[in-house]
Coordinates of N, CA and C and ligand atoms in Angstrom, one line a residue:
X1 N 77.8 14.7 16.9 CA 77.9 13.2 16.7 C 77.4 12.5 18.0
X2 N 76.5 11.5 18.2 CA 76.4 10.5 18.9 C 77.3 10.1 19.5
X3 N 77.0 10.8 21.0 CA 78.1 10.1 21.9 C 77.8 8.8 22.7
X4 N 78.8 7.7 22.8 CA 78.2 6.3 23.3 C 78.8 6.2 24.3
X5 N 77.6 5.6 25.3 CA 77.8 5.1 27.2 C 77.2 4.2 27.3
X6 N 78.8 3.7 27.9 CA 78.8 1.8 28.1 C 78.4 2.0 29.6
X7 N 77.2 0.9 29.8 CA 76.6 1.1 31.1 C 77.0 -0.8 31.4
X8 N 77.9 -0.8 32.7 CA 78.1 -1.5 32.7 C 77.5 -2.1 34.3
X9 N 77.6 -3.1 35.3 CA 77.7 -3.4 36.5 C 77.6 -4.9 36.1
X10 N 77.8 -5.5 37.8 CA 78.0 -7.4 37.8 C 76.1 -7.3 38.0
X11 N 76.3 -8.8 38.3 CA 75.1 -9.5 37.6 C 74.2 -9.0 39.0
X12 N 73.0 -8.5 38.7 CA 72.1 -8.3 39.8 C 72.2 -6.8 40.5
X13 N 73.0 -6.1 39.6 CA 73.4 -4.5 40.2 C 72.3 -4.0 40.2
X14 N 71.9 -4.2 38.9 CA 70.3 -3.6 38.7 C 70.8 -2.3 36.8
X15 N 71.5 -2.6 36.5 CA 71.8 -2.3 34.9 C 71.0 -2.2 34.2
X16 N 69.6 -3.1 34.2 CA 68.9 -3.2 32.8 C 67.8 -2.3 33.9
X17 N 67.6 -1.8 34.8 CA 66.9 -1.5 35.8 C 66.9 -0.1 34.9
X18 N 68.3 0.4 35.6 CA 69.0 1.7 35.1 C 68.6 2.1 33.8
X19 N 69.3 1.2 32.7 CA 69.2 1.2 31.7 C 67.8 1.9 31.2
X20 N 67.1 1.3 31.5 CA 65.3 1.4 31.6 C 65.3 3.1 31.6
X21 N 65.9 3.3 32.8 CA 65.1 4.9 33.2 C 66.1 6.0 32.3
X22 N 67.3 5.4 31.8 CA 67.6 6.3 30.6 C 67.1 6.3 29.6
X23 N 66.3 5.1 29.1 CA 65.4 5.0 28.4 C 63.7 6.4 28.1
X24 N 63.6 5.9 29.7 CA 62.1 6.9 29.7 C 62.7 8.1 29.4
X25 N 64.2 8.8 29.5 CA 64.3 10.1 29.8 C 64.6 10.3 28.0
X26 N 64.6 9.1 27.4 CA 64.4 9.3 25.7 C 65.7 8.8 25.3
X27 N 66.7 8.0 25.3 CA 67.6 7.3 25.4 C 68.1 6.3 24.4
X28 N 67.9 6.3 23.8 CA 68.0 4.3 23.0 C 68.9 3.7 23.8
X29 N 68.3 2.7 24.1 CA 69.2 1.3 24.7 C 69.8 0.4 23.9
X30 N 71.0 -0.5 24.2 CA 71.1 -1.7 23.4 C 71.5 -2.4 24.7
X31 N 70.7 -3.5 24.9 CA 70.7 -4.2 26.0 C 71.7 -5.6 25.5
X32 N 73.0 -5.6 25.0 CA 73.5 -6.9 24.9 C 73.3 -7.9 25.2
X33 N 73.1 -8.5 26.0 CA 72.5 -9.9 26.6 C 71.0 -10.2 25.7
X34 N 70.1 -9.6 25.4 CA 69.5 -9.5 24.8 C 69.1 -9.5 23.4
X35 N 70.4 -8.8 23.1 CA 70.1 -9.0 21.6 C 71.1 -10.2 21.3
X36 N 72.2 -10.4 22.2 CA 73.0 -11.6 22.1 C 72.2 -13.0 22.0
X37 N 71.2 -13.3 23.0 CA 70.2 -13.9 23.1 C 69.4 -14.1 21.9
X38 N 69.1 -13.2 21.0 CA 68.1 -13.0 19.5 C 68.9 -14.0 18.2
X39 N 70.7 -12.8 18.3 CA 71.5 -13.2 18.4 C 71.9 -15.1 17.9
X40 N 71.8 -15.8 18.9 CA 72.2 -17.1 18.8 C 71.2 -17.9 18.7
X41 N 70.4 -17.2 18.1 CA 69.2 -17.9 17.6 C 69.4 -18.0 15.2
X42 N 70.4 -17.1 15.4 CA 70.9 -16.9 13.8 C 71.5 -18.2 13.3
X43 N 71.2 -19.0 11.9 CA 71.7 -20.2 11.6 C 73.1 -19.9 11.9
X44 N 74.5 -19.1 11.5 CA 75.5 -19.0 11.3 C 75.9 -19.1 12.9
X45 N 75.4 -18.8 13.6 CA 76.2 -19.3 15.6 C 75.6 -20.3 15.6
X46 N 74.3 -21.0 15.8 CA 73.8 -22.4 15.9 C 74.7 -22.9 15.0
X47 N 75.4 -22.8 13.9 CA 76.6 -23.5 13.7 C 78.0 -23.5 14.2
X48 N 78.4 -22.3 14.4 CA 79.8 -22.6 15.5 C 79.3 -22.4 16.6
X49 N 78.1 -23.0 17.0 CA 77.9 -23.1 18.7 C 78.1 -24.8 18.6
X50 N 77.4 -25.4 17.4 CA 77.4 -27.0 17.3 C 79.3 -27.1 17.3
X51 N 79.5 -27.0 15.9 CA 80.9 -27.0 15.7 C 82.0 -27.2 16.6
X52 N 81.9 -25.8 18.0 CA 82.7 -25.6 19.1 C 82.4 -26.8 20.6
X53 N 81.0 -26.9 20.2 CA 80.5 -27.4 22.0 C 79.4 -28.7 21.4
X54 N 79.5 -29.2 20.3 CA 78.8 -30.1 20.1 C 77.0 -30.3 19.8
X55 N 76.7 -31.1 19.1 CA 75.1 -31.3 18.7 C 74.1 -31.4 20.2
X56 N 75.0 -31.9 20.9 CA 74.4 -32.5 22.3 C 73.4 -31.5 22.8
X57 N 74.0 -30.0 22.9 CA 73.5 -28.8 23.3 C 72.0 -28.9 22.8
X58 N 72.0 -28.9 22.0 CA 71.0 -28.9 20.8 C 69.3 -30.1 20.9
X59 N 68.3 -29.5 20.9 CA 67.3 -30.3 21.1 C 66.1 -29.5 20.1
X60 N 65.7 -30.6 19.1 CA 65.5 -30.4 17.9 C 66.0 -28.8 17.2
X61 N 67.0 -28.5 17.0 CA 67.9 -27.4 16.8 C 67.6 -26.2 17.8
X62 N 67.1 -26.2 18.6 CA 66.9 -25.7 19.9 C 67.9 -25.6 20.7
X63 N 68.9 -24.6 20.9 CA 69.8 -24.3 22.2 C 69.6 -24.5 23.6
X64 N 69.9 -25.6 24.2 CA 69.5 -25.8 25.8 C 70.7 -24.5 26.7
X65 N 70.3 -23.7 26.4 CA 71.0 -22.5 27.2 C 71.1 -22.6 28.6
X66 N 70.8 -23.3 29.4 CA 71.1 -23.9 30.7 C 72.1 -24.7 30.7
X67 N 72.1 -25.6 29.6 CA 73.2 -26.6 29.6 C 74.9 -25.8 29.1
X68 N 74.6 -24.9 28.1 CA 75.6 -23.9 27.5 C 76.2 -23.2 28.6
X69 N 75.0 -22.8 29.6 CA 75.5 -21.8 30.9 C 76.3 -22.5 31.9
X70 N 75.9 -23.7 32.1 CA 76.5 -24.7 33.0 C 77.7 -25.0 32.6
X71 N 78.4 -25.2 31.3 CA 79.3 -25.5 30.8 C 80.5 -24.0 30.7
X72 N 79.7 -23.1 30.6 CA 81.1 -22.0 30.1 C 81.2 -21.3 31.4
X73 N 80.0 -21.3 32.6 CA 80.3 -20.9 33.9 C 81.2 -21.7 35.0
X74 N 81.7 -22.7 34.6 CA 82.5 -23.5 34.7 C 83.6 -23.4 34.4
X75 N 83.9 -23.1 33.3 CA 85.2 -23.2 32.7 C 85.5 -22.2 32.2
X76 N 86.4 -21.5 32.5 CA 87.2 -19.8 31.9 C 87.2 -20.2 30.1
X77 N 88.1 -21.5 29.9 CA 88.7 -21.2 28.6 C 87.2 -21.5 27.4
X78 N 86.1 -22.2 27.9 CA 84.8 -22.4 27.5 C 84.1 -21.5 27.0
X79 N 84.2 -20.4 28.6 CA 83.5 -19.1 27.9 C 84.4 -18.7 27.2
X80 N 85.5 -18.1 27.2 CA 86.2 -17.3 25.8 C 86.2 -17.6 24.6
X81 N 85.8 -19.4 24.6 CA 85.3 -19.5 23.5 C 84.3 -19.4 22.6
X82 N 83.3 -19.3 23.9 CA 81.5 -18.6 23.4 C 82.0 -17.5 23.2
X83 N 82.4 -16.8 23.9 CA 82.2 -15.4 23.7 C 83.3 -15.1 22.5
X84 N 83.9 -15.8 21.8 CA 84.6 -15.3 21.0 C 83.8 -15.4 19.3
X85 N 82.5 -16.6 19.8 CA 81.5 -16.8 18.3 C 80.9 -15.9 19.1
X86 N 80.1 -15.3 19.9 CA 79.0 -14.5 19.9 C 79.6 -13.1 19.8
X87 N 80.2 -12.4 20.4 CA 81.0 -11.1 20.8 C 80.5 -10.5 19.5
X88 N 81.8 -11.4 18.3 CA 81.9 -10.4 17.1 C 80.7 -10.2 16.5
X89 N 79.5 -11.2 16.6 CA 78.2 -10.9 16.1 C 77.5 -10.3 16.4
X90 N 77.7 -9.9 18.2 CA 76.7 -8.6 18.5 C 77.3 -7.4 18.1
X91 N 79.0 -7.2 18.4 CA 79.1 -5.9 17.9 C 79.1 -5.9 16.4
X92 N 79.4 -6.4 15.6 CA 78.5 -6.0 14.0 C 76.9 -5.7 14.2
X93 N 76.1 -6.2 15.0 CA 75.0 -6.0 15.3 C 74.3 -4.3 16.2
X94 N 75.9 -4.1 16.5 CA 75.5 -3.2 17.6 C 75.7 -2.0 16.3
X95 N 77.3 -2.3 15.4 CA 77.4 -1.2 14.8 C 76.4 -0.9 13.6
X96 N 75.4 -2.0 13.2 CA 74.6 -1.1 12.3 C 73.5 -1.0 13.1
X97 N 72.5 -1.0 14.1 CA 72.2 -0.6 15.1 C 72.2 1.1 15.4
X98 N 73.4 1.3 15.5 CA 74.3 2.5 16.1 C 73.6 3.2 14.8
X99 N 74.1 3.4 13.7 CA 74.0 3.9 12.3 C 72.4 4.5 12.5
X100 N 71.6 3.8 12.8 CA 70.7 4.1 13.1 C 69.7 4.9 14.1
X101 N 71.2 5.3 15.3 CA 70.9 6.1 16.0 C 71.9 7.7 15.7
X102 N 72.3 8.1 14.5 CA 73.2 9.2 14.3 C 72.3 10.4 14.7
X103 N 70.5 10.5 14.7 CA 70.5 11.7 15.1 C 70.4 12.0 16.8
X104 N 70.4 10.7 17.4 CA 70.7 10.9 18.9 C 71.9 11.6 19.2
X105 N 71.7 12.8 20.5 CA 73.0 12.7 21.2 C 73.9 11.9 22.0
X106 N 72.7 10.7 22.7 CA 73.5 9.9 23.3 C 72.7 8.5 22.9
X107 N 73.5 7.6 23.3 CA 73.3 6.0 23.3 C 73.6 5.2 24.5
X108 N 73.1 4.6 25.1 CA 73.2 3.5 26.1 C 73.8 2.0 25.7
X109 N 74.9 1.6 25.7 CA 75.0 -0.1 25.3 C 75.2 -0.6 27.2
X110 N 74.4 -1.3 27.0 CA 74.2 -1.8 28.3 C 75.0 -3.0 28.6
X111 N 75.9 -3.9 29.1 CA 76.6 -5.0 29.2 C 77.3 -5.5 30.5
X112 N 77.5 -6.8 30.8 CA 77.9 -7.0 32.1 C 79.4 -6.7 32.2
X113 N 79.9 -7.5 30.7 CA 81.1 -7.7 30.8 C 82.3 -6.3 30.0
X114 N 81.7 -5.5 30.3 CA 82.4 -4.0 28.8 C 84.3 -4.3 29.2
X115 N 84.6 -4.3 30.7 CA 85.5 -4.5 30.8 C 86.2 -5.6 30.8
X116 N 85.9 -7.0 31.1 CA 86.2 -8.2 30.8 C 86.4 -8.5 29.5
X117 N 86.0 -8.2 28.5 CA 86.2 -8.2 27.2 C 86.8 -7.1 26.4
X118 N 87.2 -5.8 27.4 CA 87.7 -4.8 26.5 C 86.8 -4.0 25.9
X119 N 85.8 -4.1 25.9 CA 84.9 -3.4 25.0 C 84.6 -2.1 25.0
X120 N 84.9 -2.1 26.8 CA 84.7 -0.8 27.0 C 86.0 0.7 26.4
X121 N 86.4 0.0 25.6 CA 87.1 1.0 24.6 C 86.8 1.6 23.7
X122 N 85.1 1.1 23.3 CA 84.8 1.5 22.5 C 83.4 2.7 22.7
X123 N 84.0 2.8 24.0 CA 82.4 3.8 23.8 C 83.1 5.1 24.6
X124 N 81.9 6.1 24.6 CA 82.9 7.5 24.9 C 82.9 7.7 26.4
X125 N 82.1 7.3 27.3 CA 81.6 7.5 28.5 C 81.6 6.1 29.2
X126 N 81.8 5.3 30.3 CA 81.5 4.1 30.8 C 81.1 4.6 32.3
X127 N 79.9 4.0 32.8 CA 79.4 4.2 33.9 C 78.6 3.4 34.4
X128 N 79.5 2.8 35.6 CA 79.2 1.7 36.3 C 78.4 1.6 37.1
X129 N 77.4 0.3 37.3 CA 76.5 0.8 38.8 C 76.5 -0.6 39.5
X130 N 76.7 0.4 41.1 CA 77.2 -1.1 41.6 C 75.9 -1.2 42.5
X131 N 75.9 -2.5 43.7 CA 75.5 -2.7 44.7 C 76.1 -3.4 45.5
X132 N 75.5 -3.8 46.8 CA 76.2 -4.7 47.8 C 75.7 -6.1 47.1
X133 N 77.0 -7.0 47.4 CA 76.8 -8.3 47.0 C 75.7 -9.1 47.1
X134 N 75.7 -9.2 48.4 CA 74.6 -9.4 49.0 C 73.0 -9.3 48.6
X135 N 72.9 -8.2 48.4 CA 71.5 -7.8 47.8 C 71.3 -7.9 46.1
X136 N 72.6 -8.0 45.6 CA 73.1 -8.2 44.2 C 72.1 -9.7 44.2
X137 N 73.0 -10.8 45.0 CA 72.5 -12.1 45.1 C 71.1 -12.3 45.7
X138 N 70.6 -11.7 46.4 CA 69.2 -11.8 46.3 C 68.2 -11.5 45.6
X139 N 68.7 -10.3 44.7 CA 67.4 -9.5 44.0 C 67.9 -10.6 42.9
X140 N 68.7 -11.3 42.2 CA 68.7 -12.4 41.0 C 68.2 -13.8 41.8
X141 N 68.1 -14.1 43.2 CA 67.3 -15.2 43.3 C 66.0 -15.0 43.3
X142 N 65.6 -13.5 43.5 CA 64.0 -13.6 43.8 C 63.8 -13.5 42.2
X143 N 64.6 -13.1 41.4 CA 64.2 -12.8 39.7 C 64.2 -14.4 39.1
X144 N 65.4 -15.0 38.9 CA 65.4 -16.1 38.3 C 65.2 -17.2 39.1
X145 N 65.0 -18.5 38.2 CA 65.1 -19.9 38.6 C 66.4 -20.5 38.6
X146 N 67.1 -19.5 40.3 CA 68.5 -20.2 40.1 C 69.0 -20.1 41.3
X147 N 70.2 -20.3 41.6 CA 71.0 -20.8 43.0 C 71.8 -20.1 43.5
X148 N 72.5 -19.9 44.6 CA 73.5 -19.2 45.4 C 74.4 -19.5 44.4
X149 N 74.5 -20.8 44.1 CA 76.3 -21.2 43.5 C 76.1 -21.2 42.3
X150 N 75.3 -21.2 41.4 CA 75.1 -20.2 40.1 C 75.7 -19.4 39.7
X151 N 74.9 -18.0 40.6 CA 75.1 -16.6 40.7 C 76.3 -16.5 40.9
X152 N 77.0 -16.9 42.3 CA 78.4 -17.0 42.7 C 79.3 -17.3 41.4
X153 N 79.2 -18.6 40.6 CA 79.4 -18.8 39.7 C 80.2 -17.4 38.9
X154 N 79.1 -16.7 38.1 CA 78.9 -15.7 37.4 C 80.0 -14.8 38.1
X155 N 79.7 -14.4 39.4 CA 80.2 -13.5 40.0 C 81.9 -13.6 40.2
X156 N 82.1 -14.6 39.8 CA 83.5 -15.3 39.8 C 83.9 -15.0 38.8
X157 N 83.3 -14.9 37.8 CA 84.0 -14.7 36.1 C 84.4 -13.1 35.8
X158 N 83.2 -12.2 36.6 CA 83.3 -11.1 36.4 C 84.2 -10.1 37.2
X159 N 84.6 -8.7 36.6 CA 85.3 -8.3 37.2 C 84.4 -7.8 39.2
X160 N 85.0 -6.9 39.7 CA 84.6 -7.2 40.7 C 84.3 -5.3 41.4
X161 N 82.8 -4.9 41.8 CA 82.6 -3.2 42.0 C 83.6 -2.5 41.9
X162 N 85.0 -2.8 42.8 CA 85.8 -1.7 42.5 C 87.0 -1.8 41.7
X163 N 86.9 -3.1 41.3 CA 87.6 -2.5 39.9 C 86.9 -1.9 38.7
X164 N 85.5 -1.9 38.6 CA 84.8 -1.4 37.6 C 85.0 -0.1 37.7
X165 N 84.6 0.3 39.4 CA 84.5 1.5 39.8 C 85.5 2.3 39.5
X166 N 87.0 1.7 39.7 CA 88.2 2.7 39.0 C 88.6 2.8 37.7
X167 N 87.8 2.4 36.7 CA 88.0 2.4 35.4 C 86.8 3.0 35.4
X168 N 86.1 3.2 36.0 CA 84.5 4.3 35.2 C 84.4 5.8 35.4
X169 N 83.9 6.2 34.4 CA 83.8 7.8 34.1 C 82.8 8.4 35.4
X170 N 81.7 7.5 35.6 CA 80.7 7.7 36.4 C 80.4 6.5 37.2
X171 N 79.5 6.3 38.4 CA 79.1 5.4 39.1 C 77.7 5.9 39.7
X172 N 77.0 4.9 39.2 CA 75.7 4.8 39.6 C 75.6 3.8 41.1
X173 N 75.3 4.2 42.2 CA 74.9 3.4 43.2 C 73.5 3.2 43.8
X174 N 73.2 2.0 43.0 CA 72.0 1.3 43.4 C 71.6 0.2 44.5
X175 N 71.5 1.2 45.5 CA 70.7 0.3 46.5 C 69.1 1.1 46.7
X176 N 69.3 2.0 46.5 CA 67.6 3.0 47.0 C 67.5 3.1 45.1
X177 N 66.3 2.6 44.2 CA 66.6 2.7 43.1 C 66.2 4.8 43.1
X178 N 65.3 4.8 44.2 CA 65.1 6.7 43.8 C 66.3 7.3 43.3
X179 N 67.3 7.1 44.9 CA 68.3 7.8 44.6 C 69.4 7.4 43.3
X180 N 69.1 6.1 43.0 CA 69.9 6.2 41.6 C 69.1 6.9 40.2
X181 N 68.3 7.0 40.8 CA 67.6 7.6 39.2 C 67.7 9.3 39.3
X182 N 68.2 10.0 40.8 CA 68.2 10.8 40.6 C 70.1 11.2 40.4
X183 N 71.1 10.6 40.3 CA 72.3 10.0 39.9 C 72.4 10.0 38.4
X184 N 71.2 9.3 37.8 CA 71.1 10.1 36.4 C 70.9 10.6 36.3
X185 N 70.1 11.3 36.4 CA 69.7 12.8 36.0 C 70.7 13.8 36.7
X186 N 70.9 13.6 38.0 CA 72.5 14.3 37.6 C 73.9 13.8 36.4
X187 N 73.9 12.9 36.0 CA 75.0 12.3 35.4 C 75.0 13.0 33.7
X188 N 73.4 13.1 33.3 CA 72.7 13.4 32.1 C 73.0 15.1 32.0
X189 N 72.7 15.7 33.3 CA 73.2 17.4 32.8 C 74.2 17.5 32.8
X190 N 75.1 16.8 33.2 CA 76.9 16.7 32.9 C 77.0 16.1 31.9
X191 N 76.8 15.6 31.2 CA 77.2 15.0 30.0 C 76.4 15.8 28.9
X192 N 74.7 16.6 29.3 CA 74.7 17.6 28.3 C 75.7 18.9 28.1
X193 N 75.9 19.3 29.4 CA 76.5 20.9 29.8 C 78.1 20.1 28.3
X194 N 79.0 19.5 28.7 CA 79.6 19.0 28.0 C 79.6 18.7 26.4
X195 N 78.5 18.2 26.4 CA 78.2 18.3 24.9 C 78.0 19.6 24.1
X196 N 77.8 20.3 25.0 CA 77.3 21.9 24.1 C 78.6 22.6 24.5
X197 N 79.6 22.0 25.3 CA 80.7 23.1 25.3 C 81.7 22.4 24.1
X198 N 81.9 21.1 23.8 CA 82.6 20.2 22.7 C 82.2 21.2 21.2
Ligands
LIG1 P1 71.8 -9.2 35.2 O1 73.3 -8.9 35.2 O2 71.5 -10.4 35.9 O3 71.2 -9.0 33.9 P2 71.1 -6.5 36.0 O4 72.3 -5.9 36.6 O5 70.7 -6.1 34.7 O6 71.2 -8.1 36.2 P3 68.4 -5.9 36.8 O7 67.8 -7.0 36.0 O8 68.1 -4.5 36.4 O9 69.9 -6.2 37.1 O10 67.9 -6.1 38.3 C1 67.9 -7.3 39.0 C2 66.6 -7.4 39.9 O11 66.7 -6.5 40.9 C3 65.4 -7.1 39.1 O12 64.3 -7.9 39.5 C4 65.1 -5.6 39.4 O13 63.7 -5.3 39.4 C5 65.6 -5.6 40.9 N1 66.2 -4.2 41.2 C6 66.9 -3.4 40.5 N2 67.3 -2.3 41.2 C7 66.8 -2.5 42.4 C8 66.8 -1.7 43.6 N3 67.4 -0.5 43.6 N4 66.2 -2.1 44.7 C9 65.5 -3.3 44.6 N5 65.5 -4.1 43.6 C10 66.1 -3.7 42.4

């Protein structure tokens, strides 16, 4: 049976980085944010996104997702409410997805939040990868069109390296990306050796 590993880290760890090179090594990914993103592009959330946060958002039925981000990175009880119309639509999205990957041994769901939402209960393995803050917030200003107090923002919502770190099966530490790739590849023959002794 397909075993599932929730790859989680805060914003700028470098995750979808990771994610990536489990990929080359033959992997399926599900990059949440991503397909969440595809996601809220479906008539049925452009309706409880109107419904919950108003038409305003909206520009010729177009999601101003800047304006959505500004609003729920702001406010705790905002986001729980996004994330309570998006969540359940990715994971129905994730589970027939999944169905799709039964002759894999393993799966990657990639996510920022696995533990902020619980989610990470649902997969068999969770492995976290962290970095220094610092470089966390740099490598997302040199990427996006955005700000110290933004990011900070974000970083405020989320859980924080070492609490991930003591809730994770494994820990990827990405600051030299070499040496985390070779972190997988050690992480991957432990989780085969395991699989053939199960
Ligand atoms: P987010 O939570 O914002 O989606 P993430 O954790 O998925 O971020 P990535 O998008 O993988 O992070 O990486 C953030 C940026 O840092 C990217 O531009 C990526 O190329 C770069 N990056 C990732 N790992 C490293 C590394 N070890 N050294 C330098 N830059 C890196």
């Amino acid at each position: 049976m397909t075993k599932t590993i929730g790859l989680t880290g805060g914003i700028g760890s470098g995750k979808t980085t990771i994610a990536h090179y489990f990929q080359s090594k033959g992997i399926p990914i599900y990059i949440a944010d991503d397909e969440a993103r595809i996601i809220m592009q479906s008539e049925a959330i452009i309706e409880a996104i109107k419904n919950s946060f108003g038409k305003d958002l909206f520009e010729n039925n177009v999601l101003n997702r800047q304006k959505l981000a500004e609003i729920v990175f702001n406010d705790a009880d905002q986001l729980k409410r996004l994330n309570g119309i998006v969540h359940p639509a990715v994971k129905n999205h994730f589970k027939e997805w999944l169905q799709t990957k039964s002759h894999c041994q393993f799966i990657i769901y990639e996510s920022a939040v696995l533990f902020e939402n619980d989610s990470y209960k649902n997969f068999d393995y969770i492995i976290a990868v962290t970095a220094p803050l610092e470089e966390r917030i740099q490598r997302v200003i040199a990427r996006d069109a955005t700000t110290r107090e933004q990011i900070q923002q974000r970083i405020v919502a989320q859980w924080t390296d070492e609490q991930r770190v003591s809730k994770s099966d494994y820990v990827i530490e990405n600051s030299n990306l070499e040496t985390a790739k070779r972190k997988v590849d050690e992480i991957l023959k432990i989780l085969e050796i395991k699989q053939k002794e199960s």
